[in-house]
PDB file of C-alpha atoms in Angstrom:
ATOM      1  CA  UNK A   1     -88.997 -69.242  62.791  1.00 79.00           C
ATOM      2  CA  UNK A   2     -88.385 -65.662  62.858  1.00 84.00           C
ATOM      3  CA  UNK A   3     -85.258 -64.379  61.670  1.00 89.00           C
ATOM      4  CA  UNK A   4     -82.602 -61.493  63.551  1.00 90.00           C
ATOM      5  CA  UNK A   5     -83.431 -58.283  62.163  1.00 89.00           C
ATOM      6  CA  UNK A   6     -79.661 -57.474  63.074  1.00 89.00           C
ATOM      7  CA  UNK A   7     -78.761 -60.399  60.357  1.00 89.00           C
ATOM      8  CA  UNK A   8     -81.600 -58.754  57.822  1.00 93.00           C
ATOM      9  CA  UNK A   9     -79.415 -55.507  58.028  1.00 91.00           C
ATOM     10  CA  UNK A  10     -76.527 -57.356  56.155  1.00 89.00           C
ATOM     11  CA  UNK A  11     -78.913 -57.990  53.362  1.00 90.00           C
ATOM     12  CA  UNK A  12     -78.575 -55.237  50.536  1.00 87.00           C
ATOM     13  CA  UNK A  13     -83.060 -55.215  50.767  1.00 88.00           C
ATOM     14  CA  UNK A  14     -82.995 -53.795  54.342  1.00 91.00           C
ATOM     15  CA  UNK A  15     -80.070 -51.454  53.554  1.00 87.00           C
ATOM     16  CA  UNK A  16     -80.371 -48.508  55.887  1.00 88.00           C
ATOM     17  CA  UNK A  17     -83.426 -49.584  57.329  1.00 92.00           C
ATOM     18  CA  UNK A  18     -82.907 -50.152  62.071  1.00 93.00           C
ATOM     19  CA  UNK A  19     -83.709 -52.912  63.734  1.00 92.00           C
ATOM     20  CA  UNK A  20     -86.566 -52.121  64.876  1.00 93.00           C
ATOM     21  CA  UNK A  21     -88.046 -50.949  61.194  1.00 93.00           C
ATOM     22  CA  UNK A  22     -87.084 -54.718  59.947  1.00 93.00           C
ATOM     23  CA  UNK A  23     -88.675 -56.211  63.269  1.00 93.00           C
ATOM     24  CA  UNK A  24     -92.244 -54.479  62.071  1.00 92.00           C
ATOM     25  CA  UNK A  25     -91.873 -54.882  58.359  1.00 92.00           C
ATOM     26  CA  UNK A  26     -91.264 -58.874  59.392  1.00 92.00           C
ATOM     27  CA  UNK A  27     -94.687 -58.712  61.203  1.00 92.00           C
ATOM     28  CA  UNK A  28     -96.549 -57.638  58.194  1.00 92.00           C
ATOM     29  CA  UNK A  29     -94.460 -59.985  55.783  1.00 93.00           C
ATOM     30  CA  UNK A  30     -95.671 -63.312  54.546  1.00 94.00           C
ATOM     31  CA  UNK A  31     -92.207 -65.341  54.634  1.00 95.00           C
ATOM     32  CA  UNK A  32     -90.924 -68.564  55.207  1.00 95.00           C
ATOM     33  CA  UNK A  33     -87.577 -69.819  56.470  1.00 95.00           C
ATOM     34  CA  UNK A  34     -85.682 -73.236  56.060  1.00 96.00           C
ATOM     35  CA  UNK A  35     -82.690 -75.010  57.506  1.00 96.00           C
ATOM     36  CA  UNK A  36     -80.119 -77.120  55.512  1.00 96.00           C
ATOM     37  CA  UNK A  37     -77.319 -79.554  55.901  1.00 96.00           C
ATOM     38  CA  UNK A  38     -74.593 -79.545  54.412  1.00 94.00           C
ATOM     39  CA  UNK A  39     -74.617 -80.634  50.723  1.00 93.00           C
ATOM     40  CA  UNK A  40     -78.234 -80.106  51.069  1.00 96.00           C
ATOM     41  CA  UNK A  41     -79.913 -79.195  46.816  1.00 95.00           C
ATOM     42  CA  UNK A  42     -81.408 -75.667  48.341  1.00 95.00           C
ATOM     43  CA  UNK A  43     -82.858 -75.270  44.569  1.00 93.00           C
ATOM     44  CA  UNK A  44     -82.132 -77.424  42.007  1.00 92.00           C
ATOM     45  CA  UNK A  45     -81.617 -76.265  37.939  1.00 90.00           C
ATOM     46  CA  UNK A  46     -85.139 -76.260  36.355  1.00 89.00           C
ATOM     47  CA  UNK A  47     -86.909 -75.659  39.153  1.00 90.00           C
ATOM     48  CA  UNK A  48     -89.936 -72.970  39.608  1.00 89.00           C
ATOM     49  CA  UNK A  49     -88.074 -69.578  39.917  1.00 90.00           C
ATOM     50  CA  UNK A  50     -90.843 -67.892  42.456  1.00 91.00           C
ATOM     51  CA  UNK A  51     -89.500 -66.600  45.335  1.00 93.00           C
ATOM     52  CA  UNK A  52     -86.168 -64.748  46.692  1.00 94.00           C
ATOM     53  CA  UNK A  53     -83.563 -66.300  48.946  1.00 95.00           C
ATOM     54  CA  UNK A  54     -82.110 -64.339  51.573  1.00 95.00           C
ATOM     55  CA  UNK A  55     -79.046 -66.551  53.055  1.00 95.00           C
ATOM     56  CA  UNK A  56     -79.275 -65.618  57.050  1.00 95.00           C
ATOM     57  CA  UNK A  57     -76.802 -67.861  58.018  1.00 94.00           C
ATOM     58  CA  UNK A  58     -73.625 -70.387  56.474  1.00 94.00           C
ATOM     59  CA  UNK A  59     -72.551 -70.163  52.858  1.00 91.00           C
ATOM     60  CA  UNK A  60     -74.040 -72.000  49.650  1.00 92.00           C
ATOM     61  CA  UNK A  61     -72.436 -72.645  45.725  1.00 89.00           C
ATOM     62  CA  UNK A  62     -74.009 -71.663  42.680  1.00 88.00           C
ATOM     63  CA  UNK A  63     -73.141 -74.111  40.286  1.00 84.00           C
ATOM     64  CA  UNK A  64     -74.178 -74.478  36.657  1.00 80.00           C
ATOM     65  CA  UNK A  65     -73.939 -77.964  34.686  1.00 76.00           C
ATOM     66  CA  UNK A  66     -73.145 -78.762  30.812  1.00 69.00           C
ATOM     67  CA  UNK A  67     -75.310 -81.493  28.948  1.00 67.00           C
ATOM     68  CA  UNK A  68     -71.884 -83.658  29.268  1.00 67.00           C
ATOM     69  CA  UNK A  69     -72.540 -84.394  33.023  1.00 68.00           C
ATOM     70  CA  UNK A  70     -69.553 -81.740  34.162  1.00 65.00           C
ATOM     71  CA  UNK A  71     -70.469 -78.298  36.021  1.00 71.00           C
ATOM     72  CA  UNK A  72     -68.692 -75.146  36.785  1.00 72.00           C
ATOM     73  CA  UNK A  73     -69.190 -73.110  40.462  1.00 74.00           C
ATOM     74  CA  UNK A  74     -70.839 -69.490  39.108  1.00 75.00           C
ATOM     75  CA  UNK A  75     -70.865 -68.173  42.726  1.00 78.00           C
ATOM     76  CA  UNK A  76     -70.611 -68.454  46.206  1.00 80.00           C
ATOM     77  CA  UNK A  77     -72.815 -66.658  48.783  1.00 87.00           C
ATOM     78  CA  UNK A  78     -73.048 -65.271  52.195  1.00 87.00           C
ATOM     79  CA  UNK A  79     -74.738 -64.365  54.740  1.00 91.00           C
ATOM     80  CA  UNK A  80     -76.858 -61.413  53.777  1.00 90.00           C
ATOM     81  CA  UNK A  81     -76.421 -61.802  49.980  1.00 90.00           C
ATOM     82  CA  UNK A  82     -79.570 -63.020  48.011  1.00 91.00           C
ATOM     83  CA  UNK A  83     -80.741 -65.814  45.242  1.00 90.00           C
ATOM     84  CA  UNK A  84     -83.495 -66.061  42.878  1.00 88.00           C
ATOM     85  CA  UNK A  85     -83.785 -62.593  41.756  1.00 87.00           C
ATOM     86  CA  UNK A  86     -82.187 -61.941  38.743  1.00 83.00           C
ATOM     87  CA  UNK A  87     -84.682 -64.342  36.771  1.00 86.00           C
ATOM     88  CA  UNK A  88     -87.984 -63.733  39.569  1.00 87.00           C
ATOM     89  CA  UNK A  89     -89.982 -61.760  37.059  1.00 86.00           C
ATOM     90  CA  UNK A  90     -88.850 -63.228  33.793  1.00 82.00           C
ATOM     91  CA  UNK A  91     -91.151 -64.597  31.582  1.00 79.00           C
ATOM     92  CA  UNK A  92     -89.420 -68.279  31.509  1.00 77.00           C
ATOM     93  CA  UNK A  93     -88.652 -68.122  35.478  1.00 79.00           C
ATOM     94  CA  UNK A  94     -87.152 -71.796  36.051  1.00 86.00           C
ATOM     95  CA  UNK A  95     -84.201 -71.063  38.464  1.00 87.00           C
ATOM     96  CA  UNK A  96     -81.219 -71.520  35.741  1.00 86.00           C
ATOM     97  CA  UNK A  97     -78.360 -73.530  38.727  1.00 88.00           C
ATOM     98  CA  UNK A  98     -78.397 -75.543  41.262  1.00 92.00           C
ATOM     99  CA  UNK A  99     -77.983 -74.087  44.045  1.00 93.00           C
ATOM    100  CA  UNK A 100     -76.362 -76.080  47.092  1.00 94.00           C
ATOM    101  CA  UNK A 101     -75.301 -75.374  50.653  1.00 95.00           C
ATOM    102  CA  UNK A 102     -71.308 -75.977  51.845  1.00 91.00           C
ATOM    103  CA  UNK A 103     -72.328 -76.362  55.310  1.00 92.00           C
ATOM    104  CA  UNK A 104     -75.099 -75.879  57.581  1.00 95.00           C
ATOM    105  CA  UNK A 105     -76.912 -72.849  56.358  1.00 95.00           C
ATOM    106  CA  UNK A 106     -80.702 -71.377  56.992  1.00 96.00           C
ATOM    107  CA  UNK A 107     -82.604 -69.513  54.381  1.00 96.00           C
ATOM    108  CA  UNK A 108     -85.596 -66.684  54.438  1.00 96.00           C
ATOM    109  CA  UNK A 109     -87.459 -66.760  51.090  1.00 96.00           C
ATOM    110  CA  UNK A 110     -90.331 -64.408  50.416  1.00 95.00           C
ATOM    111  CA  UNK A 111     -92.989 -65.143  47.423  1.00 94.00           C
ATOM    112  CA  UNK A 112     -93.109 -63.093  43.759  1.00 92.00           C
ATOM    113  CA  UNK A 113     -96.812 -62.282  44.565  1.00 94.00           C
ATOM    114  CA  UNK A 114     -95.213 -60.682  48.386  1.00 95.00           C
ATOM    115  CA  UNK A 115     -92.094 -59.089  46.968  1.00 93.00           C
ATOM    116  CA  UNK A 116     -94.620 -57.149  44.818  1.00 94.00           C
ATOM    117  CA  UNK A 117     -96.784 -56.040  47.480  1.00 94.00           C
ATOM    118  CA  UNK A 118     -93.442 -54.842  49.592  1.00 93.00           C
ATOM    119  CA  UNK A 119     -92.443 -52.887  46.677  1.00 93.00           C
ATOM    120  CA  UNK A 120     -95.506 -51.160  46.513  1.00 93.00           C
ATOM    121  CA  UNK A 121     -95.629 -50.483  50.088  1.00 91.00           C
ATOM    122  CA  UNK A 122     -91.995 -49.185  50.475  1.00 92.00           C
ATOM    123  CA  UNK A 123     -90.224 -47.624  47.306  1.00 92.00           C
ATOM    124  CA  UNK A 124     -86.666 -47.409  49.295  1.00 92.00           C
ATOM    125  CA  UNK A 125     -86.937 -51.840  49.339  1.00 92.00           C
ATOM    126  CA  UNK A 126     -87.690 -51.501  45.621  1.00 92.00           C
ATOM    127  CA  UNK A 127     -84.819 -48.745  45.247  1.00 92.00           C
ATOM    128  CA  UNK A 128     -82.449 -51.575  46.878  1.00 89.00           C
ATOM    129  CA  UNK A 129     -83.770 -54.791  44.949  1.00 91.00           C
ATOM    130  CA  UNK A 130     -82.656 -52.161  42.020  1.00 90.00           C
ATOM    131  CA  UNK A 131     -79.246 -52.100  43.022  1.00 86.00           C
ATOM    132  CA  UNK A 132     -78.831 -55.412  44.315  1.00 82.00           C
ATOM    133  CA  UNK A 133     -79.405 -56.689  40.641  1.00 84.00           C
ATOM    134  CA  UNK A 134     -77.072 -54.007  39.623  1.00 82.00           C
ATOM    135  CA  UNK A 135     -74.608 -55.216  41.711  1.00 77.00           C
ATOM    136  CA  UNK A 136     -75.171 -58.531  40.679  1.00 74.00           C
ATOM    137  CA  UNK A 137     -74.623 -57.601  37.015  1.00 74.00           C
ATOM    138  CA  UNK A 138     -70.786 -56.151  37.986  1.00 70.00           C
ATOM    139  CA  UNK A 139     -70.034 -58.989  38.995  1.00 67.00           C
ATOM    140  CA  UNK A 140     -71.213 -61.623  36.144  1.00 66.00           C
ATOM    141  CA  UNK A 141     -69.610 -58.903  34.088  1.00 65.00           C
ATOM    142  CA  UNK A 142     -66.391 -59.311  35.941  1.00 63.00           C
ATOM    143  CA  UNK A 143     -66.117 -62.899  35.721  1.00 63.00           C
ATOM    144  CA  UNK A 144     -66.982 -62.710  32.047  1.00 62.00           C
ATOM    145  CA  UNK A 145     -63.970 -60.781  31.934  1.00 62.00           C
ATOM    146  CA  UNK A 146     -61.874 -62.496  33.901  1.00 58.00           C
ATOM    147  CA  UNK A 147     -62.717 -65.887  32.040  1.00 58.00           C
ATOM    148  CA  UNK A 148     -62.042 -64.124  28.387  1.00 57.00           C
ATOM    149  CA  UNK A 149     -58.669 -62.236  29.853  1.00 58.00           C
ATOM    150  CA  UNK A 150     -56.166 -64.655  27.612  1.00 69.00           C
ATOM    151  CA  UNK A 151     -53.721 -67.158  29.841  1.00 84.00           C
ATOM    152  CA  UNK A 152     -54.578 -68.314  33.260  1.00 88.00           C
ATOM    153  CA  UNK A 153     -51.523 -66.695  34.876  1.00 90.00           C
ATOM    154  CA  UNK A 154     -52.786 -63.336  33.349  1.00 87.00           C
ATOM    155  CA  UNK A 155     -56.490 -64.503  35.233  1.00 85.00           C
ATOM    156  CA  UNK A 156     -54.890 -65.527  38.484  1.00 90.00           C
ATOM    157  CA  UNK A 157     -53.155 -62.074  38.722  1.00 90.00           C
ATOM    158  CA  UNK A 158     -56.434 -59.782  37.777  1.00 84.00           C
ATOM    159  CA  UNK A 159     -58.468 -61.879  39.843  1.00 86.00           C
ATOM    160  CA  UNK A 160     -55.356 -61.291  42.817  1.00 91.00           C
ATOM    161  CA  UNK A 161     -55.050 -57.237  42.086  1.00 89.00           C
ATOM    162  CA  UNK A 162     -58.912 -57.213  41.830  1.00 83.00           C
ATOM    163  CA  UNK A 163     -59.250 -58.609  45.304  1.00 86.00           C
ATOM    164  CA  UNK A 164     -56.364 -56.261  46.795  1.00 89.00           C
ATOM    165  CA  UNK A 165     -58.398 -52.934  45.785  1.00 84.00           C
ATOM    166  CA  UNK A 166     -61.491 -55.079  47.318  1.00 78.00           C
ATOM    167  CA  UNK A 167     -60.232 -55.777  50.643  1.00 86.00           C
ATOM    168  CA  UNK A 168     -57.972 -52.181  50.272  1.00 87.00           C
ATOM    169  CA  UNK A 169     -55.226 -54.480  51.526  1.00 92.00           C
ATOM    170  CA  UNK A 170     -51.961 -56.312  50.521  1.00 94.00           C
ATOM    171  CA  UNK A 171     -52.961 -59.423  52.552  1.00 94.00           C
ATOM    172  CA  UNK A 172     -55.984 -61.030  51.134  1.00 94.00           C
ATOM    173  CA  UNK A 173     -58.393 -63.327  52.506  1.00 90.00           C
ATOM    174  CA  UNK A 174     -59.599 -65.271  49.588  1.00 86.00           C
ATOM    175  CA  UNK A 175     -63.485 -66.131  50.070  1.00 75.00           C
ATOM    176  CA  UNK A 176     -63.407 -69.598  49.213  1.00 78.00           C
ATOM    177  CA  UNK A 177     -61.131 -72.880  48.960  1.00 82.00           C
ATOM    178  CA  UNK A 178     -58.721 -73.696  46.655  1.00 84.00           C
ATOM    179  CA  UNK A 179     -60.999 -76.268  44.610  1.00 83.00           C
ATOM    180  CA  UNK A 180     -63.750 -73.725  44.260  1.00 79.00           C
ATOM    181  CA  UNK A 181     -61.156 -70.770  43.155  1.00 84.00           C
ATOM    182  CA  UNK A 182     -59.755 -73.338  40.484  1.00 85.00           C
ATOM    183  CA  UNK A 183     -63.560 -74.131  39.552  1.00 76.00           C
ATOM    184  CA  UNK A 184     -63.981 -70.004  39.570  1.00 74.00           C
ATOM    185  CA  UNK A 185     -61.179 -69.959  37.554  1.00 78.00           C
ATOM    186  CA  UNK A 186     -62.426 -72.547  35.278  1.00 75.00           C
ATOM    187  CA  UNK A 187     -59.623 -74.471  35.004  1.00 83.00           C
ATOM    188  CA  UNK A 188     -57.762 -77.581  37.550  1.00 87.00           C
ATOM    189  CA  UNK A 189     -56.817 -77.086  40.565  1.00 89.00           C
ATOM    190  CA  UNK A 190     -52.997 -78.654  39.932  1.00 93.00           C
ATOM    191  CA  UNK A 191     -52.949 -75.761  37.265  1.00 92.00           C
ATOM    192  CA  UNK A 192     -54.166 -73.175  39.696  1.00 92.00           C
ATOM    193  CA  UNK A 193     -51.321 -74.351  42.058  1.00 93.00           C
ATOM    194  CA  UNK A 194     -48.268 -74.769  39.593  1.00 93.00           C
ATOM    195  CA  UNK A 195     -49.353 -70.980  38.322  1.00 94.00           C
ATOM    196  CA  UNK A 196     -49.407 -69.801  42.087  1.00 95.00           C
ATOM    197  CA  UNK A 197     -45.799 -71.542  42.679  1.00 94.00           C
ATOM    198  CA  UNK A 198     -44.878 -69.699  39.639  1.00 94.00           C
ATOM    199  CA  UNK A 199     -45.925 -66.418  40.651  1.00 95.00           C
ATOM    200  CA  UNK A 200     -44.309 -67.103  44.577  1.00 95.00           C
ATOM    201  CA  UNK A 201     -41.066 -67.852  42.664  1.00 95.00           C
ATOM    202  CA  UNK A 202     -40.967 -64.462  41.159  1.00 94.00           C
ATOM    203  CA  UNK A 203     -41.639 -62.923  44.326  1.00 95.00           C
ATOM    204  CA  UNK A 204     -44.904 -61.563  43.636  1.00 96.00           C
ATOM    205  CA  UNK A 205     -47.058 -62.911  46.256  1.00 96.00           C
ATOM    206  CA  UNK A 206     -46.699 -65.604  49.519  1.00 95.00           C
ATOM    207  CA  UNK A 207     -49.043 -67.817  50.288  1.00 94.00           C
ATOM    208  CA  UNK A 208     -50.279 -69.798  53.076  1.00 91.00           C
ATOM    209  CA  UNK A 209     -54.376 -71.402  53.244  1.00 86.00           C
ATOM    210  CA  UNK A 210     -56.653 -69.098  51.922  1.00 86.00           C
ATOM    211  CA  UNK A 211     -54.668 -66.146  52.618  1.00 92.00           C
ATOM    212  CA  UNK A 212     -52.090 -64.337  50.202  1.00 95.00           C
ATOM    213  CA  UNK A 213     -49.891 -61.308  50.373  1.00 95.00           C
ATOM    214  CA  UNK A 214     -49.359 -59.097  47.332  1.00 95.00           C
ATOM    215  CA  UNK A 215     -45.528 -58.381  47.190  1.00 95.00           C
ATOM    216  CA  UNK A 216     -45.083 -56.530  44.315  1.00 93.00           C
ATOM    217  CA  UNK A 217     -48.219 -55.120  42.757  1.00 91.00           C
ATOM    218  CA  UNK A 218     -45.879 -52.939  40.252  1.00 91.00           C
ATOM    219  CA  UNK A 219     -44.726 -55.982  38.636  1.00 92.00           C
ATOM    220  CA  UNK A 220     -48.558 -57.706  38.632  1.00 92.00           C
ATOM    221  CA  UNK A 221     -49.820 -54.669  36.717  1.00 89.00           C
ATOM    222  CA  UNK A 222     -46.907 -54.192  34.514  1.00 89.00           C
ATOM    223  CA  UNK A 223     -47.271 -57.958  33.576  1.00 87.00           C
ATOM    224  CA  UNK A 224     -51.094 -57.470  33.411  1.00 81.00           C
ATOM    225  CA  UNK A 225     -50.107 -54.127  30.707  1.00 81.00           C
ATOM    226  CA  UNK A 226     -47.390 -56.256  28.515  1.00 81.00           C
ATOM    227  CA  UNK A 227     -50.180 -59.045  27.040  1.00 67.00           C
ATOM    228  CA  UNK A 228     -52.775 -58.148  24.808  1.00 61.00           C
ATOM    229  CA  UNK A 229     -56.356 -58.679  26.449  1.00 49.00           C
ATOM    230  CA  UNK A 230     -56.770 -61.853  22.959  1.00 42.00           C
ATOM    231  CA  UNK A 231     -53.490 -63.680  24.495  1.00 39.00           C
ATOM    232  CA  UNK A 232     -54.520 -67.152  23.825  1.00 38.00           C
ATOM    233  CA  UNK A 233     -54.337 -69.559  26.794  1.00 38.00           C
ATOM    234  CA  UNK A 234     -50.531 -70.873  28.405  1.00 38.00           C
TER     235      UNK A 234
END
């Protein structure tokens, strides 16, 4: 099964490479694809960390669990975005969460030994595997911070003013579900939604399904300003 070079171009690899450049490189490449259902264990915590994921199609959770039998979602990905290769060339490799697909989703993964060989052969793939784990490392770093920011209202509201410069809009989309926000959030999903009603009552956002309007950033950053960053939690 050959994967759309047009869906390849979403991946952060294949950045700025045409159509037609992906379409030979994939004729050259030793790859494999797979197809999943939904729930499907794509990898599962412990296993062999030897090969990158490429998601070309539906959307999978990254989810990390405690020796008391509970877990917490670290991610979700898209189309485009990649797995496996923040820990591909360390010297314990076992993939450190399972990672599971929310719906129907098909994966490209290519081999250490092969990602090596493409490296060699084209320096700009290597330059973008660079940034890609760059990128990768904002964003734990982000959700480190959000997690240590003090109260959850204070969490809710960076997370909310984060997304707005994101999307460069007032009206956000969020990228996943309630549950899994709460679960980004770390915390329960009735506290997620009492803190939200809190924050509509002041007039500082609306909210309908997954999207929410910004009303009055002003008073979001001015709130964010007023706590110290060790506030302990509400």
């Amino acid at each position: 099964m050959r994967p759309e070079p047009a869906t390849l171009q979403s991946c952060l690899l294949f950045r700025g490479k045409s159509a037609d450049e992906i379409e030979r490189l994939l004729h050259t490449l030793a790859y494999s694809v797979s197809t999943y259902r939904k729930n499907a264990i794509i990898l599962a915590e412990g296993d062999p960390a030897d090969r990158l994921g490429i998601l070309l199609s539906g959307r999978v959770e990254v989810q990390k669990t405690h020796p008391t039998g509970s877990s917490v979602t670290i991610a979700h990905l898209k189309e485009g975005q990649t797995i496996g290769e923040a820990v591909l060339f360390r010297r314990n490799n076992a993939v450190p969460a399972t990672v599971t697909a929310t719906g129907p989703c098909k994966m490209m993964f290519i081999g250490k030994q092969e990602l090596l060989r493409l490296f060699t052969a084209d320096t700009d793939i290597l330059t973008r595997f660079i940034e890609n784990l760059s990128e990768r490392l904002v964003l734990v770093n982000r959700k480190i911070e959000n997690l240590s920011a003090g109260p959850l209202r204070r969490r809710i509201v960076d997370f909310l003013l984060e997304q707005g410069e994101q999307q460069n809009s007032d009206t956000l989309k969020l990228p996943f579900s309630r549950k899994e926000w709460a679960e980004h959030m770390n915390t329960a999903r009735p506290s997620l939604s009492r803190e939200l009603g809190f924050l509509r009552d002041q007039g500082w956002i609306t909210f309908k399904g997954n999207e929410i309007t910004l009303l009055n950033r002003s008073r979001m950053e001015d709130y964010i300003q007023s706590l110290p960053s060790s506030a302990g939690n509400l």
